[in-house]
Amino acid sequence: MENPLATTAELPSRTALSYYVKIAVSALGILALAGALAAVPFTPIGFSYIFILAFAVFAAPRMTLQLSGSNLTLSFSDAVVFFTFIVYGGELAVITAFVETFSNCVYLKKRRKESPKFFVIFNSSLAALIAAATYGVVELFSRAAYGSAFIELRLTDTRTLAAVLGVTALAHFFFSSAFAAFYQKLRTQGSFLEIWKTHCVSSALTHFTGAGIAGATFKVFNYGDVALGVISFIVIAVAYINYRTLINEINRSIANVEEAERQKADSERRRAEIEKARRKEAESYAEELCRSLEKEARANDALRKSERELQHAASHDSLTGLANRKRLNDILRDLISVYKQDPSATFQVLFLDIRSFKNINDTLGHSIGDKVLSVAAKRFSRVVNAEDTVARIGGDEFAIVLRGLATAGKAQKVARKIHRNITQPFSLGGNRVSIDVNIGIAPCDAEYDSPEEILRDADIAMHYAKERKDGPAVFTKELRHRFLERVRFEMDLRHAVERNELSMHYQPIVSLLDGRLLGFEALLRWHHPEFGNIPPNKFIPIAESSDLIQPITNWILLETTKQIAAWQKIGPDLADLEVSVNIAGRHLSSDDLSDQVENALENSGIRPETLKLEITESTAMENAERSISLLNRLKGLGVKLSIDDFGTGYSSLSYLHRLPFDTLKIDRSFVSGAGERGEDSGILQTIISLGTNLKMRLVAEGIETEAQLAMLRNLGCDYGQGYLFSKPRAAEDIEKLLYERHAWLPSSKDPAIELHSDSDSQPHIPLF
Ligand code: C2E
Ligand code: MG
Ligand code: MG
């Protein structure tokens, strides 16, 4: 049976309130005990009560059985108290309750390691108090139900006994459970009713069982004699011992089962823990694996990305983003091999070079130059189709591969479109920039085995277009032939000076009026060891484009001034002889020229005014403002200046009179056009008037006939140069004539004049 007192006693005293309650209960209980002791009638106490008390003190506490697996406690405490109550009345019941609980608590305290404060006195007092209250209720019930005091009732009547015991048990249960719930509520702050229902109601059974045992014992003692009582006691004891043995067995087996369950639970828990640890380990391993896989994936991605970037950088131009030469070569290699197998897979290669890009860089700076290249790249890409390739293959060199174009004519159309597009002016950093391109086209051909070959031919065509200045040019085998020759000449020309292959020829310039010798025009000659004499208009452009013209002209200046110095010394009549040296446009704009002229003057010792520099009209007018300053600088050295081939360029009159020329040389084409009947004399007349007005000396070139001489004389031209007087001659020939005081005018019938001398005959060598 569950013991409410034990439950109450186990509640730990945690608050001051419960502490005060404990003190109050103890005080009231001791009061109740004292009252009971004072009121107890000592007469009826005999041997039997002493036995009951002894049972309550020594046996009852040891007869308490706690059922394993439940909180039910079987106890004889209530039975002893109830039995005392119905046999001896309330006062002894109060004393018995106190004594029995006291011994019970002492017994429990011994068995426990620690117990709450006031454990023994509080529980004993509470038991006495509850017994007193119960006694009060039963007294009231007795008077109300039977009209007499409880002590006078005839309890031998079973119904009365049952009613009294029922009320006793009920009241006892009510007081003990109500106090237990109240005390619990004090400590846990829970709902009183809830605590009562959960923890206390179940104890009702204990009380009624106690009442039942008390009633049964009462009946046995009342209806049987002492022998029957003893027998009954022995039977109850045997039953109790059996019962206890059984209960012990049950408890043992329950304990065994519990132990087995506990062990099973332990091993399951351990297994679960091991399992959990393994799972955790596996999870962390999986996470680690995941992380390292992710890391690896990221590293792979970064590697792939940098590989891609590296590949892109290796195959593209960083400035324009276009394909570079390497990529272009790869593309062309593929196209060439496909074309060899399938002639319908045609393509055309364009080679593009930005005209005068060096000037843009020099005048506007390299960053503008870079932007110009970017603009050009965009414009090229805009014109072509998506499947075509635009590549930058050098500083200002681009290439375009046009796919699926069968003829060079179609490629020329695209090239012209590109040309139109690229020449549209645009503004860059506040500058209005316009660019132009030279375009060469090489159509696909089965003879090509490598990208270099087709690019080389497109480049050849581009160079041809550059010189011809007439739009895109298409490659032909003839062009390649010329190009290779040109390359050959360029190489040979580099060594021409040191190999003594260059020489000067001199052509006299004479007065048309009296035949007086004014001087000579120095004309360069190249005797090639294999091809013989090569005309200047073939090799001078090569010298100009390869920058060889400057050292060559320096050599000419030194050579001719030395020569004229020697000739000036032949006689006083020749002391003013002039020598005219042709200066190429490229050389004029270089800083070296004036130094070289000065050096030549110093070296030869000639008077500066006897050296004349010839600059063609087109060179002088190309950048007239710049020419004015360059020519003035030369003029400052004291030399004379001559404008050559006048009439073939586009002179601006306003510039013409600002340019510091002393002499105007009328181009041969106007003289040869002026025939016997005086054709073209109008233009000659105009040029002569212009020169006269500009206070320039006039020299007519290419006079071959006496009629031309006569006409020029009539038009008022001062001087002339031409085969009629002499072809350009080697220095030894001229020197001989000078010593002979040769008369240069034909009317003198001088036999030295050989109108059609073979000495200057030249082979025809096709060059650009
Ligand atoms: P240029 O300076 O106008 O020289 C005159 C050219 O006319 C010379 O040709 C001369 O031989 C030619 N010539 C003179 N009289 C007659 C004539 O009556 N009939 C014909 N058919 N031709 C005549 P060349 O020597 O072949 O020179 C051609 C051009 O080459 C020169 O034209 C000049 O521009 C250039 N050149 C020649 N020598 C040099 C040089 O030393 N330096 C530079 N930069 N250019 C030179
Ligand atoms: Mg000349
Ligand atoms: Mg000339």
Short mmCIF file of N, CA and C in Angstrom, two decimals, residues 128-262:
data_model
loop_
_atom_site.label_atom_id
_atom_site.label_comp_id
_atom_site.label_asym_id
_atom_site.label_seq_id
_atom_site.Cartn_x
_atom_site.Cartn_y
_atom_site.Cartn_z
N ALA A 128 -0.03 11.83 13.96
CA ALA A 128 -0.86 12.04 15.15
C ALA A 128 -1.97 13.03 14.84
N LEU A 129 -1.58 14.10 14.07
CA LEU A 129 -2.57 15.13 13.73
C LEU A 129 -3.67 14.57 12.86
N ILE A 130 -3.30 13.79 11.83
CA ILE A 130 -4.30 13.20 10.91
C ILE A 130 -5.18 12.22 11.68
N ALA A 131 -4.58 11.46 12.58
CA ALA A 131 -5.37 10.49 13.38
C ALA A 131 -6.37 11.24 14.24
N ALA A 132 -5.93 12.37 14.80
CA ALA A 132 -6.83 13.16 15.65
C ALA A 132 -7.98 13.73 14.85
N ALA A 133 -7.65 14.27 13.65
CA ALA A 133 -8.69 14.84 12.79
C ALA A 133 -9.67 13.76 12.37
N THR A 134 -9.12 12.56 12.03
CA THR A 134 -9.98 11.45 11.61
C THR A 134 -10.92 11.07 12.77
N TYR A 135 -10.31 11.01 13.93
CA TYR A 135 -11.09 10.67 15.12
C TYR A 135 -12.22 11.68 15.29
N GLY A 136 -11.91 12.95 15.09
CA GLY A 136 -12.93 14.00 15.21
C GLY A 136 -14.06 13.78 14.24
N VAL A 137 -13.72 13.47 12.97
CA VAL A 137 -14.74 13.27 11.92
C VAL A 137 -15.61 12.07 12.26
N VAL A 138 -14.97 10.93 12.68
CA VAL A 138 -15.73 9.71 13.01
C VAL A 138 -16.66 9.98 14.20
N GLU A 139 -16.18 10.80 15.18
CA GLU A 139 -16.99 11.15 16.34
C GLU A 139 -18.25 11.90 15.89
N LEU A 140 -18.01 12.85 15.00
CA LEU A 140 -19.14 13.62 14.47
C LEU A 140 -20.10 12.72 13.73
N PHE A 141 -19.51 11.81 12.89
CA PHE A 141 -20.34 10.88 12.11
C PHE A 141 -21.18 10.02 13.05
N SER A 142 -20.55 9.53 14.13
CA SER A 142 -21.22 8.64 15.07
C SER A 142 -22.41 9.33 15.72
N ARG A 143 -22.18 10.54 16.12
CA ARG A 143 -23.25 11.28 16.76
C ARG A 143 -24.35 11.59 15.77
N ALA A 144 -23.98 11.91 14.58
CA ALA A 144 -24.98 12.27 13.58
C ALA A 144 -25.75 11.04 13.10
N ALA A 145 -25.02 9.93 12.90
CA ALA A 145 -25.69 8.75 12.32
C ALA A 145 -26.37 7.88 13.37
N TYR A 146 -25.70 7.76 14.48
CA TYR A 146 -26.27 6.83 15.48
C TYR A 146 -26.74 7.53 16.76
N GLY A 147 -26.56 8.83 16.87
CA GLY A 147 -27.05 9.60 18.02
C GLY A 147 -26.27 9.31 19.30
N SER A 148 -25.13 8.71 19.18
CA SER A 148 -24.32 8.43 20.37
C SER A 148 -22.84 8.62 20.06
N ALA A 149 -22.09 8.71 21.19
CA ALA A 149 -20.63 8.91 20.98
C ALA A 149 -20.04 7.64 20.38
N PHE A 150 -18.94 7.78 19.72
CA PHE A 150 -18.32 6.66 19.00
C PHE A 150 -17.99 5.50 19.93
N ILE A 151 -17.55 5.82 21.13
CA ILE A 151 -17.11 4.81 22.08
C ILE A 151 -18.26 3.93 22.55
N GLU A 152 -19.48 4.46 22.39
CA GLU A 152 -20.63 3.70 22.85
C GLU A 152 -21.24 2.84 21.74
N LEU A 153 -20.72 2.94 20.59
CA LEU A 153 -21.31 2.20 19.46
C LEU A 153 -21.06 0.70 19.60
N ARG A 154 -21.99 -0.09 19.05
CA ARG A 154 -21.84 -1.54 19.09
C ARG A 154 -21.22 -1.96 17.78
N LEU A 155 -19.89 -2.11 17.84
CA LEU A 155 -19.19 -2.37 16.58
C LEU A 155 -19.22 -3.85 16.20
N THR A 156 -19.77 -4.62 17.14
CA THR A 156 -19.91 -6.03 16.78
C THR A 156 -20.90 -6.19 15.65
N ASP A 157 -21.75 -5.23 15.51
CA ASP A 157 -22.66 -5.25 14.35
C ASP A 157 -21.82 -4.90 13.09
N THR A 158 -21.81 -5.84 12.20
CA THR A 158 -20.90 -5.71 11.02
C THR A 158 -21.18 -4.44 10.23
N ARG A 159 -22.47 -4.10 10.10
CA ARG A 159 -22.81 -2.93 9.28
C ARG A 159 -22.25 -1.66 9.91
N THR A 160 -22.41 -1.59 11.29
CA THR A 160 -21.91 -0.40 11.97
C THR A 160 -20.38 -0.33 11.83
N LEU A 161 -19.75 -1.57 12.03
CA LEU A 161 -18.28 -1.63 11.92
C LEU A 161 -17.80 -1.15 10.55
N ALA A 162 -18.51 -1.66 9.51
CA ALA A 162 -18.12 -1.30 8.13
C ALA A 162 -18.28 0.19 7.89
N ALA A 163 -19.43 0.73 8.42
CA ALA A 163 -19.68 2.16 8.21
C ALA A 163 -18.62 2.99 8.90
N VAL A 164 -18.31 2.60 10.17
CA VAL A 164 -17.32 3.37 10.94
C VAL A 164 -15.95 3.28 10.27
N LEU A 165 -15.57 2.03 9.90
CA LEU A 165 -14.25 1.87 9.26
C LEU A 165 -14.18 2.62 7.92
N GLY A 166 -15.33 2.58 7.20
CA GLY A 166 -15.40 3.29 5.90
C GLY A 166 -15.16 4.77 6.09
N VAL A 167 -15.89 5.36 7.08
CA VAL A 167 -15.74 6.81 7.31
C VAL A 167 -14.30 7.10 7.78
N THR A 168 -13.80 6.16 8.68
CA THR A 168 -12.43 6.34 9.20
C THR A 168 -11.42 6.38 8.04
N ALA A 169 -11.55 5.35 7.18
CA ALA A 169 -10.60 5.27 6.03
C ALA A 169 -10.73 6.49 5.14
N LEU A 170 -12.00 6.86 4.90
CA LEU A 170 -12.26 8.00 4.01
C LEU A 170 -11.65 9.28 4.58
N ALA A 171 -11.93 9.52 5.89
CA ALA A 171 -11.43 10.74 6.53
C ALA A 171 -9.90 10.74 6.58
N HIS A 172 -9.35 9.53 6.96
CA HIS A 172 -7.89 9.41 7.02
C HIS A 172 -7.25 9.69 5.66
N PHE A 173 -7.88 9.07 4.65
CA PHE A 173 -7.39 9.31 3.26
C PHE A 173 -7.49 10.79 2.90
N PHE A 174 -8.63 11.39 3.21
CA PHE A 174 -8.86 12.78 2.83
C PHE A 174 -7.81 13.68 3.46
N PHE A 175 -7.61 13.54 4.81
CA PHE A 175 -6.67 14.45 5.48
C PHE A 175 -5.24 14.23 4.99
N SER A 176 -4.84 12.95 4.92
CA SER A 176 -3.44 12.73 4.53
C SER A 176 -3.19 13.14 3.08
N SER A 177 -4.15 12.81 2.20
CA SER A 177 -3.92 13.17 0.78
C SER A 177 -4.02 14.67 0.58
N ALA A 178 -4.95 15.34 1.28
CA ALA A 178 -5.11 16.78 1.12
C ALA A 178 -3.84 17.49 1.59
N PHE A 179 -3.28 16.99 2.74
CA PHE A 179 -2.07 17.65 3.21
C PHE A 179 -0.89 17.41 2.27
N ALA A 180 -0.81 16.16 1.78
CA ALA A 180 0.29 15.84 0.85
C ALA A 180 0.24 16.73 -0.39
N ALA A 181 -0.99 16.89 -0.95
CA ALA A 181 -1.14 17.72 -2.15
C ALA A 181 -0.81 19.17 -1.84
N PHE A 182 -1.28 19.64 -0.64
CA PHE A 182 -1.05 21.02 -0.25
C PHE A 182 0.46 21.28 -0.10
N TYR A 183 1.13 20.29 0.53
CA TYR A 183 2.56 20.44 0.78
C TYR A 183 3.35 20.43 -0.53
N GLN A 184 2.92 19.53 -1.42
CA GLN A 184 3.59 19.45 -2.74
C GLN A 184 3.42 20.76 -3.52
N LYS A 185 2.18 21.30 -3.44
CA LYS A 185 1.89 22.54 -4.16
C LYS A 185 2.78 23.68 -3.66
N LEU A 186 3.00 23.68 -2.31
CA LEU A 186 3.85 24.72 -1.71
C LEU A 186 5.23 24.73 -2.37
N ARG A 187 5.72 23.55 -2.75
CA ARG A 187 7.08 23.45 -3.24
C ARG A 187 7.20 23.52 -4.76
N THR A 188 6.15 23.10 -5.45
CA THR A 188 6.28 23.07 -6.92
C THR A 188 5.44 24.11 -7.63
N GLN A 189 4.57 24.79 -6.91
CA GLN A 189 3.72 25.84 -7.50
C GLN A 189 2.73 25.30 -8.52
N GLY A 190 2.51 23.96 -8.53
CA GLY A 190 1.56 23.39 -9.50
C GLY A 190 0.11 23.55 -9.01
N SER A 191 -0.84 23.04 -9.81
CA SER A 191 -2.26 23.13 -9.42
C SER A 191 -2.54 22.08 -8.33
N PHE A 192 -3.22 22.49 -7.25
CA PHE A 192 -3.51 21.60 -6.11
C PHE A 192 -4.27 20.36 -6.58
N LEU A 193 -5.30 20.60 -7.37
CA LEU A 193 -6.16 19.50 -7.83
C LEU A 193 -5.38 18.52 -8.69
N GLU A 194 -4.53 19.09 -9.52
CA GLU A 194 -3.74 18.26 -10.44
C GLU A 194 -2.80 17.36 -9.63
N ILE A 195 -2.15 17.95 -8.62
CA ILE A 195 -1.20 17.19 -7.79
C ILE A 195 -1.95 16.10 -7.03
N TRP A 196 -3.08 16.49 -6.51
CA TRP A 196 -3.89 15.56 -5.71
C TRP A 196 -4.29 14.36 -6.58
N LYS A 197 -4.76 14.69 -7.82
CA LYS A 197 -5.22 13.61 -8.72
C LYS A 197 -4.05 12.72 -9.12
N THR A 198 -2.92 13.32 -9.43
CA THR A 198 -1.77 12.55 -9.94
C THR A 198 -1.09 11.73 -8.85
N HIS A 199 -0.85 12.34 -7.69
CA HIS A 199 -0.01 11.69 -6.69
C HIS A 199 -0.75 11.07 -5.50
N CYS A 200 -1.96 11.56 -5.22
CA CYS A 200 -2.58 11.17 -3.95
C CYS A 200 -3.77 10.22 -4.05
N VAL A 201 -4.54 10.30 -5.13
CA VAL A 201 -5.78 9.50 -5.20
C VAL A 201 -5.48 8.02 -5.06
N SER A 202 -4.34 7.61 -5.70
CA SER A 202 -4.02 6.18 -5.69
C SER A 202 -3.81 5.64 -4.27
N SER A 203 -3.51 6.54 -3.31
CA SER A 203 -3.27 6.08 -1.94
C SER A 203 -4.56 5.67 -1.21
N ALA A 204 -5.71 5.98 -1.81
CA ALA A 204 -7.00 5.65 -1.18
C ALA A 204 -7.07 4.16 -0.87
N LEU A 205 -6.51 3.37 -1.83
CA LEU A 205 -6.55 1.91 -1.68
C LEU A 205 -5.85 1.47 -0.39
N THR A 206 -4.73 2.13 -0.07
CA THR A 206 -3.94 1.81 1.12
C THR A 206 -4.83 1.96 2.37
N HIS A 207 -5.54 3.04 2.40
CA HIS A 207 -6.39 3.34 3.57
C HIS A 207 -7.52 2.32 3.71
N PHE A 208 -8.15 2.03 2.56
CA PHE A 208 -9.28 1.08 2.65
C PHE A 208 -8.79 -0.32 2.95
N THR A 209 -7.61 -0.65 2.42
CA THR A 209 -7.05 -1.98 2.73
C THR A 209 -6.75 -2.07 4.23
N GLY A 210 -6.12 -0.96 4.74
CA GLY A 210 -5.82 -0.90 6.17
C GLY A 210 -7.09 -1.08 7.01
N ALA A 211 -8.15 -0.38 6.56
CA ALA A 211 -9.43 -0.47 7.27
C ALA A 211 -9.96 -1.90 7.23
N GLY A 212 -9.79 -2.51 6.04
CA GLY A 212 -10.26 -3.89 5.84
C GLY A 212 -9.54 -4.83 6.79
N ILE A 213 -8.20 -4.71 6.86
CA ILE A 213 -7.39 -5.59 7.73
C ILE A 213 -7.80 -5.38 9.18
N ALA A 214 -7.98 -4.09 9.55
CA ALA A 214 -8.38 -3.77 10.93
C ALA A 214 -9.73 -4.41 11.27
N GLY A 215 -10.67 -4.30 10.31
CA GLY A 215 -12.03 -4.86 10.51
C GLY A 215 -11.96 -6.36 10.66
N ALA A 216 -11.20 -7.01 9.77
CA ALA A 216 -11.09 -8.48 9.78
C ALA A 216 -10.48 -8.94 11.10
N THR A 217 -9.39 -8.27 11.52
CA THR A 217 -8.72 -8.62 12.78
C THR A 217 -9.69 -8.44 13.96
N PHE A 218 -10.42 -7.32 13.91
CA PHE A 218 -11.42 -7.04 14.95
C PHE A 218 -12.43 -8.18 15.06
N LYS A 219 -12.91 -8.65 13.90
CA LYS A 219 -13.92 -9.72 13.87
C LYS A 219 -13.34 -11.00 14.47
N VAL A 220 -12.12 -11.31 14.06
CA VAL A 220 -11.49 -12.54 14.55
C VAL A 220 -11.37 -12.49 16.06
N PHE A 221 -10.87 -11.36 16.58
CA PHE A 221 -10.70 -11.25 18.03
C PHE A 221 -12.01 -11.22 18.78
N ASN A 222 -13.05 -10.73 18.21
CA ASN A 222 -14.34 -10.63 18.88
C ASN A 222 -15.11 -11.92 18.87
N TYR A 223 -15.00 -12.71 17.76
CA TYR A 223 -15.83 -13.91 17.66
C TYR A 223 -15.08 -15.18 18.01
N GLY A 224 -13.86 -15.14 18.14
CA GLY A 224 -13.11 -16.36 18.48
C GLY A 224 -12.51 -16.23 19.89
N ASP A 225 -12.09 -17.38 20.39
CA ASP A 225 -11.39 -17.32 21.68
C ASP A 225 -9.91 -17.04 21.45
N VAL A 226 -9.11 -17.14 22.51
CA VAL A 226 -7.68 -16.77 22.40
C VAL A 226 -6.97 -17.75 21.48
N ALA A 227 -7.35 -19.03 21.64
CA ALA A 227 -6.72 -20.05 20.78
C ALA A 227 -6.99 -19.76 19.32
N LEU A 228 -8.25 -19.40 19.04
CA LEU A 228 -8.62 -19.08 17.64
C LEU A 228 -7.83 -17.86 17.16
N GLY A 229 -7.72 -16.90 18.16
CA GLY A 229 -6.95 -15.66 17.83
C GLY A 229 -5.52 -15.99 17.46
N VAL A 230 -4.90 -16.88 18.31
CA VAL A 230 -3.50 -17.23 18.05
C VAL A 230 -3.37 -17.95 16.71
N ILE A 231 -4.36 -18.93 16.52
CA ILE A 231 -4.34 -19.68 15.25
C ILE A 231 -4.46 -18.71 14.07
N SER A 232 -5.43 -17.77 14.26
CA SER A 232 -5.66 -16.79 13.18
C SER A 232 -4.37 -16.00 12.92
N PHE A 233 -3.74 -15.63 14.06
CA PHE A 233 -2.52 -14.85 13.91
C PHE A 233 -1.44 -15.64 13.16
N ILE A 234 -1.34 -17.00 13.60
CA ILE A 234 -0.33 -17.85 12.95
C ILE A 234 -0.64 -17.99 11.45
N VAL A 235 -1.98 -18.18 11.18
CA VAL A 235 -2.40 -18.34 9.76
C VAL A 235 -2.03 -17.09 8.98
N ILE A 236 -2.40 -15.94 9.63
CA ILE A 236 -2.08 -14.66 8.94
C ILE A 236 -0.57 -14.54 8.75
N ALA A 237 0.20 -14.95 9.83
CA ALA A 237 1.66 -14.84 9.74
C ALA A 237 2.22 -15.72 8.63
N VAL A 238 1.66 -17.03 8.62
CA VAL A 238 2.14 -17.96 7.57
C VAL A 238 1.80 -17.41 6.19
N ALA A 239 0.51 -16.93 6.13
CA ALA A 239 0.06 -16.37 4.82
C ALA A 239 0.95 -15.19 4.43
N TYR A 240 1.24 -14.42 5.52
CA TYR A 240 2.07 -13.24 5.24
C TYR A 240 3.48 -13.64 4.77
N ILE A 241 4.04 -14.67 5.49
CA ILE A 241 5.40 -15.11 5.11
C ILE A 241 5.40 -15.66 3.69
N ASN A 242 4.35 -16.49 3.40
CA ASN A 242 4.22 -17.02 2.03
C ASN A 242 4.13 -15.90 1.01
N TYR A 243 3.23 -15.02 1.47
CA TYR A 243 2.99 -13.89 0.58
C TYR A 243 4.29 -13.11 0.34
N ARG A 244 5.02 -12.92 1.51
CA ARG A 244 6.26 -12.17 1.42
C ARG A 244 7.30 -12.88 0.54
N THR A 245 7.37 -14.23 0.72
CA THR A 245 8.30 -15.03 -0.10
C THR A 245 7.95 -14.87 -1.58
N LEU A 246 6.63 -15.00 -1.78
CA LEU A 246 6.17 -14.88 -3.18
C LEU A 246 6.53 -13.51 -3.77
N ILE A 247 6.22 -12.52 -2.88
CA ILE A 247 6.51 -11.15 -3.34
C ILE A 247 8.01 -10.98 -3.61
N ASN A 248 8.83 -11.58 -2.69
CA ASN A 248 10.28 -11.48 -2.88
C ASN A 248 10.70 -12.12 -4.18
N GLU A 249 10.08 -13.31 -4.44
CA GLU A 249 10.40 -13.99 -5.71
C GLU A 249 10.01 -13.14 -6.91
N ILE A 250 8.74 -12.62 -6.72
CA ILE A 250 8.27 -11.75 -7.83
C ILE A 250 9.25 -10.60 -8.03
N ASN A 251 9.64 -10.02 -6.85
CA ASN A 251 10.55 -8.87 -6.93
C ASN A 251 11.89 -9.25 -7.56
N ARG A 252 12.37 -10.47 -7.15
CA ARG A 252 13.64 -10.92 -7.70
C ARG A 252 13.55 -11.09 -9.22
N SER A 253 12.44 -11.81 -9.58
CA SER A 253 12.34 -12.04 -11.04
C SER A 253 12.13 -10.72 -11.78
N ILE A 254 11.33 -9.83 -11.08
CA ILE A 254 11.16 -8.51 -11.73
C ILE A 254 12.51 -7.80 -11.84
N ALA A 255 13.29 -7.94 -10.68
CA ALA A 255 14.61 -7.29 -10.68
C ALA A 255 15.51 -7.90 -11.76
N ASN A 256 15.42 -9.27 -11.87
CA ASN A 256 16.22 -9.93 -12.93
C ASN A 256 15.85 -9.43 -14.31
N VAL A 257 14.51 -9.40 -14.49
CA VAL A 257 14.03 -8.93 -15.81
C VAL A 257 14.50 -7.50 -16.03
N GLU A 258 14.37 -6.72 -14.90
CA GLU A 258 14.78 -5.31 -15.03
C GLU A 258 16.27 -5.21 -15.35
N GLU A 259 17.08 -6.08 -14.64
CA GLU A 259 18.52 -6.06 -14.85
C GLU A 259 18.85 -6.42 -16.30
N ALA A 260 18.11 -7.52 -16.73
CA ALA A 260 18.33 -7.96 -18.13
C ALA A 260 17.94 -6.84 -19.09
N GLU A 261 16.81 -6.20 -18.76
CA GLU A 261 16.34 -5.11 -19.63
C GLU A 261 17.34 -3.97 -19.62
N ARG A 262 17.83 -3.72 -18.36
CA ARG A 262 18.79 -2.62 -18.24
C ARG A 262 20.06 -2.91 -19.03
#
